[in-house]
Every structure is written in structure tokens, then in C-alpha cells.
N, CA, C and O of each residue as an XYZ file, in Angstrom:
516
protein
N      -6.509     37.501    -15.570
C      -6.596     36.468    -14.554
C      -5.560     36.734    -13.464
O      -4.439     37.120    -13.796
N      -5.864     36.557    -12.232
C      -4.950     36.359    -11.028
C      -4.029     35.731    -11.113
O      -4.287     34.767    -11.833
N      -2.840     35.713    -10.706
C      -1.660     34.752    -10.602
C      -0.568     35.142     -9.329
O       0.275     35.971     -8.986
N      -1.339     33.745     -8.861
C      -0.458     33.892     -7.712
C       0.484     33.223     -7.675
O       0.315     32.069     -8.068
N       2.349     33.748     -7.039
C       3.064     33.201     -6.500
C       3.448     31.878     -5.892
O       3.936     30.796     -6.218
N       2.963     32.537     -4.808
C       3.069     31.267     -3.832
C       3.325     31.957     -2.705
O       3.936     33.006     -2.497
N       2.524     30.882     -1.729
C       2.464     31.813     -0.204
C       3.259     32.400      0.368
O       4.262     31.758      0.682
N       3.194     33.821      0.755
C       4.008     34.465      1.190
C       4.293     34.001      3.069
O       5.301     33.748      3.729
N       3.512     34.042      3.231
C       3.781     33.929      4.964
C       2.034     32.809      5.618
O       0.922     32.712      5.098
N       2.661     32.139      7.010
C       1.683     31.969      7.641
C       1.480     32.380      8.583
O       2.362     32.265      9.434
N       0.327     33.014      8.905
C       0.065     33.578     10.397
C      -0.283     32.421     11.881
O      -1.262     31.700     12.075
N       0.761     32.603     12.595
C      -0.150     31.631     13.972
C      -0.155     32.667     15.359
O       0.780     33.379     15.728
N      -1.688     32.499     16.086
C      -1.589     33.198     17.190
C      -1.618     31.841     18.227
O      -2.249     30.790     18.339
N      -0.658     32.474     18.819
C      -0.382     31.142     20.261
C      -0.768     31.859     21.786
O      -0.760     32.995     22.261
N      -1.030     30.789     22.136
C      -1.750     31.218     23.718
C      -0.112     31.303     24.549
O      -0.253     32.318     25.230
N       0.853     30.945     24.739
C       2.215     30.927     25.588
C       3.044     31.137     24.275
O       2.955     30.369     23.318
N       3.727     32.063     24.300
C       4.599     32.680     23.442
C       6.374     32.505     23.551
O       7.145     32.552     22.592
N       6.702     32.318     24.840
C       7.431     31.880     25.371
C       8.540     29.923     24.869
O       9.670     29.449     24.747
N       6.791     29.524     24.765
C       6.459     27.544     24.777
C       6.448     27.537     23.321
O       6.938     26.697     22.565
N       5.571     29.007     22.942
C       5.831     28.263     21.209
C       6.874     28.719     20.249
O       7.030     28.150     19.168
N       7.594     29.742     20.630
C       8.655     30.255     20.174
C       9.762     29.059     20.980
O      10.854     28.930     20.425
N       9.634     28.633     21.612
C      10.949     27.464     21.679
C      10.448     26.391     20.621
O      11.205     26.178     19.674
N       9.176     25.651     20.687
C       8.561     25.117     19.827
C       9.411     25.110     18.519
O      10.321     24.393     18.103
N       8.812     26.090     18.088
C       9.093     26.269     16.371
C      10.325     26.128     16.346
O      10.934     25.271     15.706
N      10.781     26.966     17.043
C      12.479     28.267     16.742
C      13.930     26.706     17.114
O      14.929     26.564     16.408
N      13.622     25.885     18.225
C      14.102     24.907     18.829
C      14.065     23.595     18.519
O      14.985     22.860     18.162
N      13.015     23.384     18.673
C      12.567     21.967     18.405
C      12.151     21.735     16.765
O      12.406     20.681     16.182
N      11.728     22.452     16.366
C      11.616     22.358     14.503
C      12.666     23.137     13.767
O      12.960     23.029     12.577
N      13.156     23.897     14.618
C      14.326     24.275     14.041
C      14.020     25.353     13.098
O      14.838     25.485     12.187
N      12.959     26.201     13.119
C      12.719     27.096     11.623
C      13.861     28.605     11.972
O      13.370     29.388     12.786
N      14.784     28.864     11.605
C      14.992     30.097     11.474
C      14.579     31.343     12.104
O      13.452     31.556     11.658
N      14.993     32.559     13.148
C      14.379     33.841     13.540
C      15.209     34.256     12.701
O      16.377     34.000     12.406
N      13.850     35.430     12.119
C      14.612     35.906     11.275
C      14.307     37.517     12.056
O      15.249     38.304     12.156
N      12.706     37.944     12.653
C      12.768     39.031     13.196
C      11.951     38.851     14.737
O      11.122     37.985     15.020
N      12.321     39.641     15.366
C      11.122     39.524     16.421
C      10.669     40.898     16.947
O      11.651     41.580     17.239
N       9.383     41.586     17.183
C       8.953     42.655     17.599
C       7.854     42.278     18.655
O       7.013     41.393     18.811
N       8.346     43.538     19.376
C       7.070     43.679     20.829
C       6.693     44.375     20.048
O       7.493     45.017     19.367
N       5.027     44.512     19.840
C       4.315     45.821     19.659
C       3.321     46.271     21.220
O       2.448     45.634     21.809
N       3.930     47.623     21.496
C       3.432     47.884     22.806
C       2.350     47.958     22.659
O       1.737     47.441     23.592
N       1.736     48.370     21.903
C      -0.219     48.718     21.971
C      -0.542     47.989     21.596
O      -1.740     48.124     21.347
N       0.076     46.523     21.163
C      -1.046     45.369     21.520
C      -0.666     44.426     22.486
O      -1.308     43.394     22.682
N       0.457     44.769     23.162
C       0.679     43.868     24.253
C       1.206     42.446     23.622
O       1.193     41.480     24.385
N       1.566     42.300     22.574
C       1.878     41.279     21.409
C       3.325     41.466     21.076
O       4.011     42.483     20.970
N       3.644     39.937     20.914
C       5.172     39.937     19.902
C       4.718     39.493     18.662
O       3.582     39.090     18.411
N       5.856     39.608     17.747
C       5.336     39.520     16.794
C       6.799     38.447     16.517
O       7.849     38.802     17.053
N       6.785     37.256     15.736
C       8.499     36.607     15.627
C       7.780     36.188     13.812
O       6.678     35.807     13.419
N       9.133     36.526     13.102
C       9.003     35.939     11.854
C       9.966     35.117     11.886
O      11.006     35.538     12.394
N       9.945     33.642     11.345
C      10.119     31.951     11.253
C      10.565     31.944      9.598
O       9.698     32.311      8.804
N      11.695     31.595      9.147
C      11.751     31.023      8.287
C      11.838     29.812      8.471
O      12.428     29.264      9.402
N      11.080     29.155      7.335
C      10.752     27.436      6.861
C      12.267     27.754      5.563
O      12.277     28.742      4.827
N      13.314     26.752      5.567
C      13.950     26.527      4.690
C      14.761     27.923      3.847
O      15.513     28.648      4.499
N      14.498     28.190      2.310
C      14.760     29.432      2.299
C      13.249     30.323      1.262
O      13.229     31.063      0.278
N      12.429     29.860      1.958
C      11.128     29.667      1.144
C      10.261     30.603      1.402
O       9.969     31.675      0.872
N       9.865     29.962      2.386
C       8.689     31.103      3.752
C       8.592     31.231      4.538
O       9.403     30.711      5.305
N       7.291     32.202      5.168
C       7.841     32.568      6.627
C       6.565     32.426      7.292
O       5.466     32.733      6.831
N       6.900     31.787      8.748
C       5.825     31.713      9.775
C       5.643     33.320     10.233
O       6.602     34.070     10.047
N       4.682     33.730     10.700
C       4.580     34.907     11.627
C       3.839     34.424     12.923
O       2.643     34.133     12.923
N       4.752     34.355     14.168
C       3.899     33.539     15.140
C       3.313     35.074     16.332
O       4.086     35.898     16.821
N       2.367     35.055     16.450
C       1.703     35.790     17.420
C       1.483     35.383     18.624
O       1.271     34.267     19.098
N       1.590     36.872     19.257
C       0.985     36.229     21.151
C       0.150     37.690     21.215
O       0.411     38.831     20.833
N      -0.888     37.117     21.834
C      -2.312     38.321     22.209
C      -2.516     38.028     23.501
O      -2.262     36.888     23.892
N      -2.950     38.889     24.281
C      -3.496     38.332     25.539
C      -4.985     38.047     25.372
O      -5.889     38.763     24.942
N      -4.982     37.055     25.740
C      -6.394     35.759     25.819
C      -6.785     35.583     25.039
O      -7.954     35.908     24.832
N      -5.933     34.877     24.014
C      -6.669     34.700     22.862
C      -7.342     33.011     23.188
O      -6.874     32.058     23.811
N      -8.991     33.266     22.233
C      -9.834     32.225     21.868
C      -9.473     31.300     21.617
O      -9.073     31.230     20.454
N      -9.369     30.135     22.384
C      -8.971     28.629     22.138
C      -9.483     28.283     20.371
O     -10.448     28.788     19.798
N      -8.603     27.391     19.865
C      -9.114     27.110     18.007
C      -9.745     25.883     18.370
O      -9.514     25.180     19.353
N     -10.545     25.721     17.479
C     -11.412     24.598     18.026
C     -10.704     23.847     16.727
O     -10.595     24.361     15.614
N     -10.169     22.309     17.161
C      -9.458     21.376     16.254
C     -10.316     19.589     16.192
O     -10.611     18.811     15.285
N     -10.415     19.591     17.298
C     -11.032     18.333     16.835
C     -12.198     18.073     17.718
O     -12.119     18.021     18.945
N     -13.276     17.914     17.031
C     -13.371     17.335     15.810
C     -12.844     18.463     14.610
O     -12.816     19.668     14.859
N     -12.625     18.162     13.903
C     -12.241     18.779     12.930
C     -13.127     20.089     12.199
O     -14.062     19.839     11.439
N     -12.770     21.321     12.482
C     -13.926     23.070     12.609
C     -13.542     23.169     11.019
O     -12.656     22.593     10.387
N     -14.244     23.835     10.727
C     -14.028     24.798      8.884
C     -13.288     25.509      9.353
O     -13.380     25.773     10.551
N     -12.208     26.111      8.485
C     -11.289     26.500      8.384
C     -10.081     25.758      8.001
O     -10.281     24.585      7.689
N      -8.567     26.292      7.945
C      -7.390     25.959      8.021
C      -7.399     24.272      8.792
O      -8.144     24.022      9.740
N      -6.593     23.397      8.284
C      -6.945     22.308      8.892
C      -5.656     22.121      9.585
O      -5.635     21.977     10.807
N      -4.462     22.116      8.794
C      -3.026     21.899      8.892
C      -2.023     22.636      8.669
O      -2.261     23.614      7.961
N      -0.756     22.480      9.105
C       0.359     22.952      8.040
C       1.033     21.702      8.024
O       0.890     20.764      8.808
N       1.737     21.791      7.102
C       2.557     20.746      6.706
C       4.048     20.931      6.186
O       4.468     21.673      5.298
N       4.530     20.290      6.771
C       6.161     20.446      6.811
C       6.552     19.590      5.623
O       6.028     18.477      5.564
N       7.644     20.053      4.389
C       8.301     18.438      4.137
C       9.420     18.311      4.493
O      10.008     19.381      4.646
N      10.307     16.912      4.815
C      11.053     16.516      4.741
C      12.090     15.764      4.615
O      11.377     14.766      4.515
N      12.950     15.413      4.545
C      14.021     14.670      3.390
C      13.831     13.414      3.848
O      13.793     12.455      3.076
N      13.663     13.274      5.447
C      13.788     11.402      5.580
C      13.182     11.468      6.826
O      13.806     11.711      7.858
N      11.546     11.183      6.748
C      10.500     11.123      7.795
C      11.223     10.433      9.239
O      11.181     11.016     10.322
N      11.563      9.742      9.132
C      12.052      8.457     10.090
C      12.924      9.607     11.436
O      12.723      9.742     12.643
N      13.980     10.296     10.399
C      14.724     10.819     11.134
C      13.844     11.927     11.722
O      13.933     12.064     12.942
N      13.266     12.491     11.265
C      12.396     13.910     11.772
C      11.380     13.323     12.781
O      11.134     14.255     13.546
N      10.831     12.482     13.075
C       9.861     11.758     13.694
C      10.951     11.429     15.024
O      10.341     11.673     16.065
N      12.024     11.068     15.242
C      12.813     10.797     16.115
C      13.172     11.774     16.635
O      13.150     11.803     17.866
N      13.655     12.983     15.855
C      14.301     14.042     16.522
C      12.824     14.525     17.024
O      12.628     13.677     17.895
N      12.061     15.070     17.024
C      10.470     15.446     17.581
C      10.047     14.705     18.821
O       9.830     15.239     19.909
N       9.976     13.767     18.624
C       9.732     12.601     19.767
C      10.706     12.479     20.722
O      10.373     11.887     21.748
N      12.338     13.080     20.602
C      13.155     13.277     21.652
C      12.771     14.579     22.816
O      13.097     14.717     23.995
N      12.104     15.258     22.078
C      11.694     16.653     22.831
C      10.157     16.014     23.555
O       9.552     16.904     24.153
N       9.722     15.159     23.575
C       8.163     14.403     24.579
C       7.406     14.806     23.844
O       6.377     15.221     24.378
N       7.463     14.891     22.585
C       6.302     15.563     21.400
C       5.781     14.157     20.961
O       6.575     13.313     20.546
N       3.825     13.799     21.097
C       3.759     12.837     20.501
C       3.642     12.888     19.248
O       3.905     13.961     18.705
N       3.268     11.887     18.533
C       3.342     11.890     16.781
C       3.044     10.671     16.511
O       3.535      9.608     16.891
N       1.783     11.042     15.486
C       0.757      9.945     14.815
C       1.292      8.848     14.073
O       2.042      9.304     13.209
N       1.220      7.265     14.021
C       1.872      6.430     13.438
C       2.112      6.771     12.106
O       1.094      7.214     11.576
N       3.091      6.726     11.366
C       3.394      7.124     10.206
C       2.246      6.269      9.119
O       2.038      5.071      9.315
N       1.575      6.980      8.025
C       0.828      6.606      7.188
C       1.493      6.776      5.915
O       2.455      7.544      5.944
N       1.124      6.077      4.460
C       1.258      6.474      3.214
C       0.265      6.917      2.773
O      -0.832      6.534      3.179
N       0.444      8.068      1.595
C      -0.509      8.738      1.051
C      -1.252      8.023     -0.137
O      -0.995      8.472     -1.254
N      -2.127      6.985     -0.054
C      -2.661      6.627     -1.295
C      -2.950      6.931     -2.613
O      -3.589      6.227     -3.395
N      -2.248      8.452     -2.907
C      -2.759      8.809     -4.300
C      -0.994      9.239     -4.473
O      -0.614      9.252     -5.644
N      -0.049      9.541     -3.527
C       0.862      9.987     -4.043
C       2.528      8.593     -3.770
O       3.625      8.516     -4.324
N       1.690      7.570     -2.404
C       2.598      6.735     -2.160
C       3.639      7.224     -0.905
O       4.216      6.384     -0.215
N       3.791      8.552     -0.714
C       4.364      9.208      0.132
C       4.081      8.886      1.429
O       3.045      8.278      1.700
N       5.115      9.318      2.528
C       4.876      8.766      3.849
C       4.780      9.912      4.915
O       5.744     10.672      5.002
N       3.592     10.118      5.814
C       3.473     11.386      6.403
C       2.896     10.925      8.145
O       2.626      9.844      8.668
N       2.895     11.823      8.454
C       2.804     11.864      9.808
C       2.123     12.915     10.425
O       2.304     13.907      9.720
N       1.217     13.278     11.690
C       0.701     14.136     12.264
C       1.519     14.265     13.723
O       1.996     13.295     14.312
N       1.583     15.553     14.155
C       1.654     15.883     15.747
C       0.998     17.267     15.958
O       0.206     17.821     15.196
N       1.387     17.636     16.915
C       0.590     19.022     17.454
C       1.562     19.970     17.938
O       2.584     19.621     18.528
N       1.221     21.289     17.669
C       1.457     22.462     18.088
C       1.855     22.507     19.913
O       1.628     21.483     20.556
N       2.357     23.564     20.527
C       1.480     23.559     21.787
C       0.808     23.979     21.800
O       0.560     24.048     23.003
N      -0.082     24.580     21.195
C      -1.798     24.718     21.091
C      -2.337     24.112     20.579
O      -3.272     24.707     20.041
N      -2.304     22.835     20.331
C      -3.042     21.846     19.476
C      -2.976     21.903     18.329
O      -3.591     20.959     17.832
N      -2.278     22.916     17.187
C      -2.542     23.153     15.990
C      -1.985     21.921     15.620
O      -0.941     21.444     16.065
N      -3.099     21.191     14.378
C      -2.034     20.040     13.545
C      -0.893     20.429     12.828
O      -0.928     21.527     12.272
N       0.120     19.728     12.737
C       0.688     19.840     11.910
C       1.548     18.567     11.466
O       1.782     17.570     12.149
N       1.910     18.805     10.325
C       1.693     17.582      9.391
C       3.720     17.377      8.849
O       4.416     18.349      8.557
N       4.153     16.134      8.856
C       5.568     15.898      8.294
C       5.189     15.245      7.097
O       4.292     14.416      7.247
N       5.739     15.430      5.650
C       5.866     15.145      4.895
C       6.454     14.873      4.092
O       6.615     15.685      3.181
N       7.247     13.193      4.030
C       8.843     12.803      3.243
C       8.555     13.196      2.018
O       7.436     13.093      1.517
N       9.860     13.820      1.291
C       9.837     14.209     -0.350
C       9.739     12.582     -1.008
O       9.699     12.411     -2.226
């Protein structure tokens, strides 16, 4: 039988590379841990640590295909962040003009979570321990 780990990395391709590398790297605060131009694709490449866990890999392509998010496409829906005390993370986010979805509880776990967006629209999700 297979046995997997646990996720090694997530891939994101962003349309402004510039907007979303402050994004992540700034405003969420994840860790650079590497960053590469690759000349023959006209692409950077930045690896993101989340905590001391995992790693974003954020991409820039030239023209890349808008993701179609809502209504809601098959595929990847979210990522989801957790953290220690929603309230505070929802404030610090919202100081940078980032909006963010009224905080909800999770009915099966009681937990309290929240939605905002990428600058490309990607959801992404806060989640108090």
C-alpha cells in the first residue's frame, strides 16, 4: 500500500509576481526561503515556507490563463492557513485593504474560520487551532 507523508509543497502560478510575492512573503508573512529566474521560461520561481512545515512554490509565466473561481470550477478549491488566534490574523490582513469573509464556525469541528483572496482571486482560507 502507498503511504504518504504529507504534502510536500504547493504550487501557485500568479499573473503579477511582483503583487504576489509581497502578498505572501509581506503581508502573510510566509518565509523566502529560495528565489530563481529561470531564463527559458521567462519565470521566477520563489519557494515560501508556511511555519516549519511546507512550502509554497509561487510562479510567474507570461500570460498565464485566468483560474476560473467562482462559481466554484473542479479542481483545487482552497488553501488554508491555521492559526493560533483568528481575531488577530483577520486584523493584521485587513490592515493591508485585504477584504475577508465574516468569520464562520465549522459545524462538525466547532472551529472558527474565515475566507479572503489571493491577488488573483485564489481562496484562501484562515483557520483558528
Amino acid at each position: 500500500m502507498l503511504k504518504l507523508n504529507r504534502i510536500h509543497h504547493i504550487a501557485i502560478i500568479c499573473s503579477d509576481y511582483q503583487k504576489s510575492k509581497y502578498f505572501y512573503s509581506e503581508i502573510l508573512g510566509l518565509k523566502i526561503v529560495r528565489e530563481v529566474y529561470r531564463e527559458a521560461r521567462d519565470s521566477y520561481k520563489l519557494d515560501l515556507e508556511v511555519g516549519d512545515l511546507y512550502q509554497i512554490e509561487l510562479f510567474s509565466f507570461p500570460n498565464p490563463v485566468p483560474r476560473p473561481s467562482r462559481p466554484e470550477a473542479a479542481g483545487l478549491r482552497h488553501l488554508a492557513f491555521e492559526v493560533n488566534a483568528l481575531d488577530d490574523a483577520v486584523f493584521h490582513i485587513t490592515e493591508f485593504g485585504i477584504e475577508v469573509e465574516p468569520i464562520r464556525v465549522d459545524e462538525f469541528t466547532g472551529k472558527r474560520f474565515t475566507f479572503f483572496s489571493d491577488p488573483d482571486g485564489l481562496p484562501l482560507e484562515l483557520y483558528e487551532r
